[in-house]
mmCIF file with all atom_site columns, C-alpha atoms in Angstrom:
data_model
loop_
_atom_site.group_PDB
_atom_site.id
_atom_site.type_symbol
_atom_site.label_atom_id
_atom_site.label_alt_id
_atom_site.label_comp_id
_atom_site.label_asym_id
_atom_site.label_entity_id
_atom_site.label_seq_id
_atom_site.pdbx_PDB_ins_code
_atom_site.Cartn_x
_atom_site.Cartn_y
_atom_site.Cartn_z
_atom_site.occupancy
_atom_site.B_iso_or_equiv
_atom_site.pdbx_formal_charge
_atom_site.auth_seq_id
_atom_site.auth_comp_id
_atom_site.auth_asym_id
_atom_site.auth_atom_id
_atom_site.pdbx_PDB_model_num
ATOM 1  C CA . UNK A 1 1  ? -2.373  -1.544  -13.424 1.00 66.00 ? 21 UNK A CA 1
ATOM 2  C CA . UNK A 1 2  ? -0.455  -4.928  -13.079 1.00 74.00 ? 22 UNK A CA 1
ATOM 3  C CA . UNK A 1 3  ? 2.760   -2.670  -13.534 1.00 81.00 ? 23 UNK A CA 1
ATOM 4  C CA . UNK A 1 4  ? 1.535   -0.515  -10.626 1.00 78.00 ? 24 UNK A CA 1
ATOM 5  C CA . UNK A 1 5  ? 0.718   -3.196  -8.455  1.00 82.00 ? 25 UNK A CA 1
ATOM 6  C CA . UNK A 1 6  ? 4.006   -5.025  -8.973  1.00 87.00 ? 26 UNK A CA 1
ATOM 7  C CA . UNK A 1 7  ? 5.926   -1.569  -8.553  1.00 89.00 ? 27 UNK A CA 1
ATOM 8  C CA . UNK A 1 8  ? 4.007   -1.096  -5.200  1.00 87.00 ? 28 UNK A CA 1
ATOM 9  C CA . UNK A 1 9  ? 4.516   -4.813  -4.252  1.00 90.00 ? 29 UNK A CA 1
ATOM 10 C CA . UNK A 1 10 ? 8.441   -4.657  -5.164  1.00 92.00 ? 30 UNK A CA 1
ATOM 11 C CA . UNK A 1 11 ? 8.775   -1.301  -3.030  1.00 91.00 ? 31 UNK A CA 1
ATOM 12 C CA . UNK A 1 12 ? 6.650   -2.642  0.221   1.00 91.00 ? 32 UNK A CA 1
ATOM 13 C CA . UNK A 1 13 ? 8.516   -5.813  0.292   1.00 91.00 ? 33 UNK A CA 1
ATOM 14 C CA . UNK A 1 14 ? 11.811  -3.867  -0.174  1.00 92.00 ? 34 UNK A CA 1
ATOM 15 C CA . UNK A 1 15 ? 11.218  -2.118  2.996   1.00 91.00 ? 35 UNK A CA 1
ATOM 16 C CA . UNK A 1 16 ? 9.474   -5.174  4.777   1.00 92.00 ? 36 UNK A CA 1
ATOM 17 C CA . UNK A 1 17 ? 7.629   -3.161  7.483   1.00 91.00 ? 37 UNK A CA 1
ATOM 18 C CA . UNK A 1 18 ? 6.706   -5.487  10.383  1.00 92.00 ? 38 UNK A CA 1
ATOM 19 C CA . UNK A 1 19 ? 8.259   -8.762  8.777   1.00 93.00 ? 39 UNK A CA 1
ATOM 20 C CA . UNK A 1 20 ? 5.565   -9.054  5.970   1.00 94.00 ? 40 UNK A CA 1
ATOM 21 C CA . UNK A 1 21 ? 3.499   -12.441 6.184   1.00 95.00 ? 41 UNK A CA 1
ATOM 22 C CA . UNK A 1 22 ? 1.281   -11.798 3.111   1.00 93.00 ? 42 UNK A CA 1
ATOM 23 C CA . UNK A 1 23 ? -0.180  -8.911  0.640   1.00 91.00 ? 43 UNK A CA 1
ATOM 24 C CA . UNK A 1 24 ? -3.562  -9.327  -0.359  1.00 91.00 ? 44 UNK A CA 1
ATOM 25 C CA . UNK A 1 25 ? -5.442  -7.436  -3.073  1.00 86.00 ? 45 UNK A CA 1
ATOM 26 C CA . UNK A 1 26 ? -9.308  -6.810  -2.362  1.00 85.00 ? 46 UNK A CA 1
ATOM 27 C CA . UNK A 1 27 ? -12.068 -4.472  -2.895  1.00 83.00 ? 47 UNK A CA 1
ATOM 28 C CA . UNK A 1 28 ? -13.416 -3.182  -6.192  1.00 78.00 ? 48 UNK A CA 1
ATOM 29 C CA . UNK A 1 29 ? -10.108 -4.221  -8.283  1.00 75.00 ? 49 UNK A CA 1
ATOM 30 C CA . UNK A 1 30 ? -11.000 -7.882  -7.387  1.00 79.00 ? 50 UNK A CA 1
ATOM 31 C CA . UNK A 1 31 ? -14.986 -7.625  -7.769  1.00 79.00 ? 51 UNK A CA 1
ATOM 32 C CA . UNK A 1 32 ? -16.142 -5.207  -10.257 1.00 80.00 ? 52 UNK A CA 1
ATOM 33 C CA . UNK A 1 33 ? -12.989 -4.008  -11.825 1.00 74.00 ? 53 UNK A CA 1
ATOM 34 C CA . UNK A 1 34 ? -10.897 -0.494  -11.420 1.00 71.00 ? 54 UNK A CA 1
ATOM 35 C CA . UNK A 1 35 ? -12.248 2.484   -12.955 1.00 71.00 ? 55 UNK A CA 1
ATOM 36 C CA . UNK A 1 36 ? -10.197 5.852   -13.642 1.00 69.00 ? 56 UNK A CA 1
ATOM 37 C CA . UNK A 1 37 ? -10.852 7.230   -10.284 1.00 70.00 ? 57 UNK A CA 1
ATOM 38 C CA . UNK A 1 38 ? -10.489 3.384   -8.428  1.00 71.00 ? 58 UNK A CA 1
ATOM 39 C CA . UNK A 1 39 ? -7.795  2.879   -5.943  1.00 76.00 ? 59 UNK A CA 1
ATOM 40 C CA . UNK A 1 40 ? -6.242  -0.074  -4.854  1.00 78.00 ? 60 UNK A CA 1
ATOM 41 C CA . UNK A 1 41 ? -6.703  -1.682  -1.680  1.00 84.00 ? 61 UNK A CA 1
ATOM 42 C CA . UNK A 1 42 ? -3.881  -3.943  -0.447  1.00 87.00 ? 62 UNK A CA 1
ATOM 43 C CA . UNK A 1 43 ? -3.981  -5.782  3.264   1.00 92.00 ? 63 UNK A CA 1
ATOM 44 C CA . UNK A 1 44 ? -0.187  -6.322  4.613   1.00 93.00 ? 64 UNK A CA 1
ATOM 45 C CA . UNK A 1 45 ? -0.018  -9.017  7.285   1.00 95.00 ? 65 UNK A CA 1
ATOM 46 C CA . UNK A 1 46 ? 2.896   -8.735  9.435   1.00 95.00 ? 66 UNK A CA 1
ATOM 47 C CA . UNK A 1 47 ? 4.723   -10.702 12.067  1.00 96.00 ? 67 UNK A CA 1
ATOM 48 C CA . UNK A 1 48 ? 4.801   -7.846  14.622  1.00 96.00 ? 68 UNK A CA 1
ATOM 49 C CA . UNK A 1 49 ? 2.794   -4.639  14.888  1.00 95.00 ? 69 UNK A CA 1
ATOM 50 C CA . UNK A 1 50 ? 4.312   -1.573  12.690  1.00 94.00 ? 70 UNK A CA 1
ATOM 51 C CA . UNK A 1 51 ? 6.557   0.777   14.659  1.00 94.00 ? 71 UNK A CA 1
ATOM 52 C CA . UNK A 1 52 ? 6.001   4.573   14.117  1.00 94.00 ? 72 UNK A CA 1
ATOM 53 C CA . UNK A 1 53 ? 9.212   4.547   11.950  1.00 92.00 ? 73 UNK A CA 1
ATOM 54 C CA . UNK A 1 54 ? 7.639   1.439   9.904   1.00 92.00 ? 74 UNK A CA 1
ATOM 55 C CA . UNK A 1 55 ? 4.559   3.230   9.301   1.00 92.00 ? 75 UNK A CA 1
ATOM 56 C CA . UNK A 1 56 ? 6.122   6.478   8.401   1.00 91.00 ? 76 UNK A CA 1
ATOM 57 C CA . UNK A 1 57 ? 8.326   4.610   5.932   1.00 90.00 ? 77 UNK A CA 1
ATOM 58 C CA . UNK A 1 58 ? 5.267   2.514   4.482   1.00 90.00 ? 78 UNK A CA 1
ATOM 59 C CA . UNK A 1 59 ? 3.197   5.684   4.029   1.00 88.00 ? 79 UNK A CA 1
ATOM 60 C CA . UNK A 1 60 ? 6.033   7.648   2.261   1.00 88.00 ? 80 UNK A CA 1
ATOM 61 C CA . UNK A 1 61 ? 6.580   4.727   -0.202  1.00 88.00 ? 81 UNK A CA 1
ATOM 62 C CA . UNK A 1 62 ? 2.277   4.387   -0.933  1.00 86.00 ? 82 UNK A CA 1
ATOM 63 C CA . UNK A 1 63 ? 1.967   8.069   -1.234  1.00 84.00 ? 83 UNK A CA 1
ATOM 64 C CA . UNK A 1 64 ? 5.179   8.499   -3.659  1.00 84.00 ? 84 UNK A CA 1
ATOM 65 C CA . UNK A 1 65 ? 3.403   5.994   -5.815  1.00 83.00 ? 85 UNK A CA 1
ATOM 66 C CA . UNK A 1 66 ? -0.264  6.644   -5.397  1.00 78.00 ? 86 UNK A CA 1
ATOM 67 C CA . UNK A 1 67 ? -0.883  9.898   -7.297  1.00 69.00 ? 87 UNK A CA 1
ATOM 68 C CA . UNK A 1 68 ? -3.292  10.891  -4.729  1.00 62.00 ? 88 UNK A CA 1
ATOM 69 C CA . UNK A 1 69 ? -5.488  13.734  -5.661  1.00 60.00 ? 89 UNK A CA 1
ATOM 70 C CA . UNK A 1 70 ? -6.613  14.656  -2.036  1.00 59.00 ? 90 UNK A CA 1
ATOM 71 C CA . UNK A 1 71 ? -6.638  18.307  -1.002  1.00 52.00 ? 91 UNK A CA 1
ATOM 72 C CA . UNK A 1 72 ? -4.698  17.733  2.241   1.00 59.00 ? 92 UNK A CA 1
ATOM 73 C CA . UNK A 1 73 ? -2.084  15.110  3.191   1.00 61.00 ? 93 UNK A CA 1
ATOM 74 C CA . UNK A 1 74 ? -3.804  12.295  4.904   1.00 59.00 ? 94 UNK A CA 1
ATOM 75 C CA . UNK A 1 75 ? -2.802  11.816  8.546   1.00 62.00 ? 95 UNK A CA 1
ATOM 76 C CA . UNK A 1 76 ? -0.112  9.131   9.086   1.00 64.00 ? 96 UNK A CA 1
ATOM 77 C CA . UNK A 1 77 ? -1.974  6.862   11.341  1.00 58.00 ? 97 UNK A CA 1
#
């Protein structure tokens, strides 16, 4: 899991949507631990609101890494 989180952080920091101030890990990964179907909850704090292009780039990056198993694509915002 540490490798996945490092990869996510590297990619998100590379695109730097909104001028990232901080990235915080929270949720079950920090309290009860991750299970096989767990997600990883990240909070990005940015200097400015994300533009539609920032959002699209971030969503594309995260979905490409996520292994998301849903039945339909999530809405971009």
